[in-house]
mmCIF file of C-alpha atoms in Angstrom:
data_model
loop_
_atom_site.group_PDB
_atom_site.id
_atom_site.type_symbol
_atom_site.label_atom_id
_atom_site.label_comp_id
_atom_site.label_asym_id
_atom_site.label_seq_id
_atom_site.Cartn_x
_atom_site.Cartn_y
_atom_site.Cartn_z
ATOM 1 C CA UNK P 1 -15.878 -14.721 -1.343
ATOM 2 C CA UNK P 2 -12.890 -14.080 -3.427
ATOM 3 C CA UNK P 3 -10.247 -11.731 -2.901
ATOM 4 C CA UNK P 4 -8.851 -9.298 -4.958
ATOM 5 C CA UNK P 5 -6.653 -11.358 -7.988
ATOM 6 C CA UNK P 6 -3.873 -10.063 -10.160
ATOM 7 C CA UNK P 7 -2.658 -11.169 -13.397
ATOM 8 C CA UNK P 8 -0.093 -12.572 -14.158
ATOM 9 C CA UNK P 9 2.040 -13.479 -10.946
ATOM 10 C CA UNK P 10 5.197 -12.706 -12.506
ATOM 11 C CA UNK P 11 5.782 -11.104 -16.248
ATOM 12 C CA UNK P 12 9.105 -10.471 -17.542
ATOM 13 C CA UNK P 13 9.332 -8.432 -20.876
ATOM 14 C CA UNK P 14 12.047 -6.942 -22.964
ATOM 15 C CA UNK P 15 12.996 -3.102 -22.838
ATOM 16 C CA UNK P 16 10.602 -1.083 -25.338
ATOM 17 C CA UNK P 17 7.324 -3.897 -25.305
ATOM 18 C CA UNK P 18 3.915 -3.360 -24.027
ATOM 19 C CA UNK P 19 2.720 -4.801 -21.053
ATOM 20 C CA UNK P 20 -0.937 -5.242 -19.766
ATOM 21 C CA UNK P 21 -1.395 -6.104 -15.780
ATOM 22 C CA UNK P 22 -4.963 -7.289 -14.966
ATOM 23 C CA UNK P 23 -6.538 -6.344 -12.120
ATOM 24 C CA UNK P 24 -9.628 -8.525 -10.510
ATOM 25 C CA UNK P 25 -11.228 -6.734 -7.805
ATOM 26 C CA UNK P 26 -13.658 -8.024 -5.250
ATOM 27 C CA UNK P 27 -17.360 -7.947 -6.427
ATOM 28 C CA UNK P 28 -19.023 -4.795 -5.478
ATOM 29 C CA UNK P 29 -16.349 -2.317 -4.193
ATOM 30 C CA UNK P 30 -16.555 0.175 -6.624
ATOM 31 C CA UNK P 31 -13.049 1.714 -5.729
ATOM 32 C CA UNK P 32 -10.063 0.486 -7.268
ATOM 33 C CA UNK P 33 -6.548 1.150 -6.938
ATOM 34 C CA UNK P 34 -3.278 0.600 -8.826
ATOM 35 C CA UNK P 35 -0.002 1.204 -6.692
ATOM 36 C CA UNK P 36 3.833 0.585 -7.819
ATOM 37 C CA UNK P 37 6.082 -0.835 -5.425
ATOM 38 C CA UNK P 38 10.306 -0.705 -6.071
ATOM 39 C CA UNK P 39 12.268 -3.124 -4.201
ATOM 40 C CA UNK P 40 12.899 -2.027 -0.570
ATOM 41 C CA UNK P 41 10.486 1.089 -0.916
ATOM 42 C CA UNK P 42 6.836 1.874 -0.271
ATOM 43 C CA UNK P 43 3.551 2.188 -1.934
ATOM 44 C CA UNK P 44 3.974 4.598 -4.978
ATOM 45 C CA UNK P 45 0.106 5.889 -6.128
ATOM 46 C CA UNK P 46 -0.847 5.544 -9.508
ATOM 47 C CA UNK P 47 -4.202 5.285 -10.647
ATOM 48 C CA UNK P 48 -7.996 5.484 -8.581
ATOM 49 C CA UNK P 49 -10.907 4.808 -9.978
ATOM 50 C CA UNK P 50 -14.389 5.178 -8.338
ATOM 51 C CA UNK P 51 -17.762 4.192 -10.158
ATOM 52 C CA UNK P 52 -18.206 6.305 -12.813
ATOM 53 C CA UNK P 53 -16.339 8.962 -12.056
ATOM 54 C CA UNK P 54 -13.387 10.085 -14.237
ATOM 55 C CA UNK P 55 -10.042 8.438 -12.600
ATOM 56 C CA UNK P 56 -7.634 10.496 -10.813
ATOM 57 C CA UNK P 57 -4.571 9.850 -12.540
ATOM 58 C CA UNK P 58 -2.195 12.330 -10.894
ATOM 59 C CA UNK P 59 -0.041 9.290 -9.902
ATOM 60 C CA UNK P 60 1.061 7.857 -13.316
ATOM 61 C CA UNK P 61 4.238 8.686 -13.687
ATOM 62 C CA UNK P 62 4.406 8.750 -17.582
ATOM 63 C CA UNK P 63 2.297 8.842 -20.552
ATOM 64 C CA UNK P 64 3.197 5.138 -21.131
ATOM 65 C CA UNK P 65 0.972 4.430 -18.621
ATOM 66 C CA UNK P 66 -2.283 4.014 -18.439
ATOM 67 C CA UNK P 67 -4.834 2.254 -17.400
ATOM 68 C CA UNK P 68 -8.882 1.234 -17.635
ATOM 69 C CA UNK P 69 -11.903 -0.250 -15.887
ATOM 70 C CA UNK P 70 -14.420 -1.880 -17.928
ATOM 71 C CA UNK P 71 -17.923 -1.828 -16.612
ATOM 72 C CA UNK P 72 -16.921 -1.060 -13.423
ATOM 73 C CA UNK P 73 -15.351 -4.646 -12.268
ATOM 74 C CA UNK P 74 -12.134 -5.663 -13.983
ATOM 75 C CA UNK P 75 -8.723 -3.045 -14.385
ATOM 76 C CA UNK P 76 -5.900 -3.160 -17.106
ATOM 77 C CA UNK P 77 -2.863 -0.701 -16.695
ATOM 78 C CA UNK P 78 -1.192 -0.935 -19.649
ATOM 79 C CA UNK P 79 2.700 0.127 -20.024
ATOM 80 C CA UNK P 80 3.648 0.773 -22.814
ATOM 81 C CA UNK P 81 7.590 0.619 -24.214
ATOM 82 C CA UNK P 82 8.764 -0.716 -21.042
ATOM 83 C CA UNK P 83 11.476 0.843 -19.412
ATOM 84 C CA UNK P 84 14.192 -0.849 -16.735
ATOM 85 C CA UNK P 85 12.754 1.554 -14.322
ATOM 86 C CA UNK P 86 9.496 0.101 -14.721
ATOM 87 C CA UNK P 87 10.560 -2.856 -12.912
ATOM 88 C CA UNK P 88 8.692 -3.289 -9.665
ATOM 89 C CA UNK P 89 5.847 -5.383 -7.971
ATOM 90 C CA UNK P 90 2.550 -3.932 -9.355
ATOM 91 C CA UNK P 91 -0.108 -4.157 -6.706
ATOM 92 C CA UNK P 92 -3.868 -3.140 -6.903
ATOM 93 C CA UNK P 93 -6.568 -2.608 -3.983
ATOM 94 C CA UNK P 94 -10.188 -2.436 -4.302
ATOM 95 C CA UNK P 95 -11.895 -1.130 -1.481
ATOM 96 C CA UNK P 96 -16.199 -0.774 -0.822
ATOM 97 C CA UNK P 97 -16.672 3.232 -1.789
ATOM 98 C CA UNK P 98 -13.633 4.893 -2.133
ATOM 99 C CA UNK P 99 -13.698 6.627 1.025
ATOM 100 C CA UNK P 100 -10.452 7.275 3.305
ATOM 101 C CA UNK P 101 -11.175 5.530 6.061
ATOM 102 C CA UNK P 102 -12.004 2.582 3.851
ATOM 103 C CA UNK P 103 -9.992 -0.555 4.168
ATOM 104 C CA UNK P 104 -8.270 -0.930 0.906
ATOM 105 C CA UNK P 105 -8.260 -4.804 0.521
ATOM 106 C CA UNK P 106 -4.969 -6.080 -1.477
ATOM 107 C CA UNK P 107 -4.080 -8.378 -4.476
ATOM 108 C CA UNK P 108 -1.126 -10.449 -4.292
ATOM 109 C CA UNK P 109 0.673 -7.901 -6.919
ATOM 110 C CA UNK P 110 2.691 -8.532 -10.169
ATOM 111 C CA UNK P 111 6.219 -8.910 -10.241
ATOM 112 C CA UNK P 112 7.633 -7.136 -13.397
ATOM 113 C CA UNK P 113 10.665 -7.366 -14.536
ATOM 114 C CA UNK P 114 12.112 -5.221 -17.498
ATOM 115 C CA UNK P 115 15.302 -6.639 -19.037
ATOM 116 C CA UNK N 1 5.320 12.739 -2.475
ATOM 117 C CA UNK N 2 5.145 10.466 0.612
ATOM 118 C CA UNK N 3 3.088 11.949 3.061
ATOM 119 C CA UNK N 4 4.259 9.137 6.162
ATOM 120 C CA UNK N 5 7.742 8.244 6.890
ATOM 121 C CA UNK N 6 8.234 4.736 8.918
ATOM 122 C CA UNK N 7 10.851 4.868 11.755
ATOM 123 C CA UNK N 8 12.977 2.847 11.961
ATOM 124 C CA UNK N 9 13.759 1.918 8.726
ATOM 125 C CA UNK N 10 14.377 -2.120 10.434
ATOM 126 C CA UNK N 11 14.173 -3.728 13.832
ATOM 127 C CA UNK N 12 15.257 -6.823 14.777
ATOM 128 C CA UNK N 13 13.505 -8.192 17.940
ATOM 129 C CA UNK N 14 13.820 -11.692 20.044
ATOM 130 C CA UNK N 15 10.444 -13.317 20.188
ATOM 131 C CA UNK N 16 8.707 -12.578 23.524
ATOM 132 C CA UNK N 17 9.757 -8.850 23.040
ATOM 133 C CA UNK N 18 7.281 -5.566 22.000
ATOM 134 C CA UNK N 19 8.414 -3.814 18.798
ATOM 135 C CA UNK N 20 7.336 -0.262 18.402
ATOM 136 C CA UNK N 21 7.241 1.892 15.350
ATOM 137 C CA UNK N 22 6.822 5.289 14.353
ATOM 138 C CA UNK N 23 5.113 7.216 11.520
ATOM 139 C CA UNK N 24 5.362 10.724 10.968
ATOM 140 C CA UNK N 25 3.378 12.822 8.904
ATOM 141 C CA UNK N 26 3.282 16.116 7.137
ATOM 142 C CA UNK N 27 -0.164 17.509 6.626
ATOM 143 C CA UNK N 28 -3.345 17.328 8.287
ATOM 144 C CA UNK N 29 -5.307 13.800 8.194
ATOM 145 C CA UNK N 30 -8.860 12.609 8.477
ATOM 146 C CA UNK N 31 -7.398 8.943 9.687
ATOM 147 C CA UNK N 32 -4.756 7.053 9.821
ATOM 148 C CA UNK N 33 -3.970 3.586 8.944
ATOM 149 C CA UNK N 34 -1.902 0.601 9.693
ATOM 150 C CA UNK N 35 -0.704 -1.928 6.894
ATOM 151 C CA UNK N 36 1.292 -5.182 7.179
ATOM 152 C CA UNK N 37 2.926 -6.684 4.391
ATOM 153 C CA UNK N 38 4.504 -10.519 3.514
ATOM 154 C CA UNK N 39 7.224 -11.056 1.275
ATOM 155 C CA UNK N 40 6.820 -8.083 -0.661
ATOM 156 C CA UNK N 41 3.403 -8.850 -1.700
ATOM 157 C CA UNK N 42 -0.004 -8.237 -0.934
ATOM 158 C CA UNK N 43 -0.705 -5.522 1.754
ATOM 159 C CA UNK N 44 -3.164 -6.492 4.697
ATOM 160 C CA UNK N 45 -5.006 -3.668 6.630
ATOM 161 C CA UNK N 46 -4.161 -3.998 10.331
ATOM 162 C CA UNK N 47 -6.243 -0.996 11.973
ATOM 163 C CA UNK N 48 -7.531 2.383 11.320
ATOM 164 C CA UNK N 49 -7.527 5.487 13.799
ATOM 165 C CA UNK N 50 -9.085 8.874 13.566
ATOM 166 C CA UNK N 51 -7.660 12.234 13.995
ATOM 167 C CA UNK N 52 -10.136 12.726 17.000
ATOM 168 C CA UNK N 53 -8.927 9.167 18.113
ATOM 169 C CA UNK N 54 -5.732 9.363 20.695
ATOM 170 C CA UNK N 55 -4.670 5.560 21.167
ATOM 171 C CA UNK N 56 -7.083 2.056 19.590
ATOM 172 C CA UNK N 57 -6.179 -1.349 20.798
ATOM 173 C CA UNK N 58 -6.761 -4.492 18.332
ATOM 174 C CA UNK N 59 -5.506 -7.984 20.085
ATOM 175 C CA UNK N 60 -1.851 -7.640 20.212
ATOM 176 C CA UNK N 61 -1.369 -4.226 18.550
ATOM 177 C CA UNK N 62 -2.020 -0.759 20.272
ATOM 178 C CA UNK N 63 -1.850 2.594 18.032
ATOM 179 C CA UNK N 64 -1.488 6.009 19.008
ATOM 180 C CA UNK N 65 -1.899 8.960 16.825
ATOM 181 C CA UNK N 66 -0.605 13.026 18.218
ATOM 182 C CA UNK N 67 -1.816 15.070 15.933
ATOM 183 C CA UNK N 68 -0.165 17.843 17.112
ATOM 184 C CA UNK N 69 3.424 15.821 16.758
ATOM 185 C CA UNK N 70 1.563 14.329 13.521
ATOM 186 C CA UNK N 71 2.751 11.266 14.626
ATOM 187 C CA UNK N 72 1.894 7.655 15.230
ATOM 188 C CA UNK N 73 3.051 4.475 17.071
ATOM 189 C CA UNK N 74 2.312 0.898 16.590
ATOM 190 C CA UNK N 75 3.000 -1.330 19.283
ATOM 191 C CA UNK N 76 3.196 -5.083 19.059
ATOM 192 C CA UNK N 77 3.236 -6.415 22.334
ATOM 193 C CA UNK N 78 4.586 -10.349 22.826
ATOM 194 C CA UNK N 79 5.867 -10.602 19.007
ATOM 195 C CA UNK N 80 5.988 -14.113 17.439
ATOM 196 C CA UNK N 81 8.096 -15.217 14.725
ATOM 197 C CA UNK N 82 5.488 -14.686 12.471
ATOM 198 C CA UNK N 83 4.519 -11.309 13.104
ATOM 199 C CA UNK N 84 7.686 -11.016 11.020
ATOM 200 C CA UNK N 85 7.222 -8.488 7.944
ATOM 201 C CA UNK N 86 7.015 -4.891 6.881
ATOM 202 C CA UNK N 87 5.010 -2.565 8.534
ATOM 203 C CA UNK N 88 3.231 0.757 6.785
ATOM 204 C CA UNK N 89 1.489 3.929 8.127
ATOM 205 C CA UNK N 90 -0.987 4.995 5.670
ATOM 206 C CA UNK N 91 -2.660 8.940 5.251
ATOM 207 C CA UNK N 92 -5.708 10.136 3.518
ATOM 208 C CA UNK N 93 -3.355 12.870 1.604
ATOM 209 C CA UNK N 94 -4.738 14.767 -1.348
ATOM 210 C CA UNK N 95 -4.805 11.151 -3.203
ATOM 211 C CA UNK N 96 -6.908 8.305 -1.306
ATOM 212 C CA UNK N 97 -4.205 6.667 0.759
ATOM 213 C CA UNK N 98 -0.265 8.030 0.557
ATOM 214 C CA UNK N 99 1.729 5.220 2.380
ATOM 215 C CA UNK N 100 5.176 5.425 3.663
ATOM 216 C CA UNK N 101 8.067 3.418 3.283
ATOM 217 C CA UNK N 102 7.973 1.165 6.006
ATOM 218 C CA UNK N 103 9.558 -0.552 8.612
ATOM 219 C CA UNK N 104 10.984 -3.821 8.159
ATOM 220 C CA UNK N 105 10.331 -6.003 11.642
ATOM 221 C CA UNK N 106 12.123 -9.426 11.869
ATOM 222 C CA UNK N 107 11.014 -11.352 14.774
ATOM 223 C CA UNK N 108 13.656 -13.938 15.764
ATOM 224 C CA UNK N 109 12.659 -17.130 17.515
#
């Protein structure tokens, strides 16, 4: 079966546009995860969601972020008026039922890069 | 804020040799995980212990969790070139999974 896929690979955007990152998980984990990643640093939290329950968003760092799950499968988080220090690998996780000791399973990430 | 905190922050090995690195911790887990990454991208889960867990063994890697310490080691034992890449502890903090910020192994041949 597939992995989890990200879209697009690589997106570089002008200071002060919207961006949308898409977010494929793998079919039937109903846990998914969006994590920010600076150059040289680690895994910043962002965004879980888990079946129908609300998200925890304690991890977006702004209100130009945000980000949705429709019917459970597919994830957009959407940045809005881009910033330079928005620039960073976008990576999201799905993982079977949101439990700790789950293994989050990765995409390959999006590259953004603000200019 | 970052619950784990890689140590060190690089390591440079000769192929043939065991690389060991440290995580440390600040509040009480459930479990701990390993993660390796490539190139900056994708993470890959590597192994999982529990707090009532003292050392796991998978292949080539051997992890060791003190809870008292809150502390973990990952060994690789006979590194390859291609074990080359960065390295994250991972904690079930108040969010799902707080990672650290890694150790960068490069394995030279």
């Amino acid at each position: 079966g597939a992995g989890v896929s990200q879209s697009p690979s690589n997106k570089v955007t002008e200071k002060g546009k919207d961006v949308e990152l898409r977010c494929d998980p793998i079919s039937g984990h109903t846990a998914l995860y969006w994590y920010r990643q600076s150059l040289g640093q680690g895994l910043e939290f962002l965004i879980y969601f888990q079946g129908n329950s609300a998200p925890d968003k304690s991890g977006l760092p702004s209100d130009r972020f945000s980000a949705e799950r429709t019917g459970g499968s597919v994830s957009t988080l959407t940045i809005q008026r881009t910033q330079q220090e928005d620039s960073a690998v976008y990576l999201c996780a799905s993982s079977l039922a949101g439990a700790s000791a789950d293994t989050q399973y990765f995409g390959p990430g999006t590259r953004l890069t603000v200019l | 804020s970052q619950q784990g905190e890689e140590d060190p922050q690089a390591l440079s090995i000769q192929e043939g040799e065991n690389a060991t690195m440290n995580c440390s911790y600040k509040t009480s887990i459930n479990n701990l995980q390993w993660y390796r990454q490539n190139s900056g991208r994708g993470l890959v889960h590597l192994i999982l212990i529990r707090s009532n867990e003292r050392e796991k063994h998978s292949g080539r890697l051997r992890v060791t969790l003190d809870t008292s310490k809150k502390s973990s080691s990952l060994l690789i034992t006979a590194s390859r070139a291609a074990d080359t890449a960065s390295y994250f502890c991972a904690t079930d903090g108040n969010t799902p999974l707080v990672f650290g910020k890694g150790t960068r192994l490069s394995v030279i041949a």
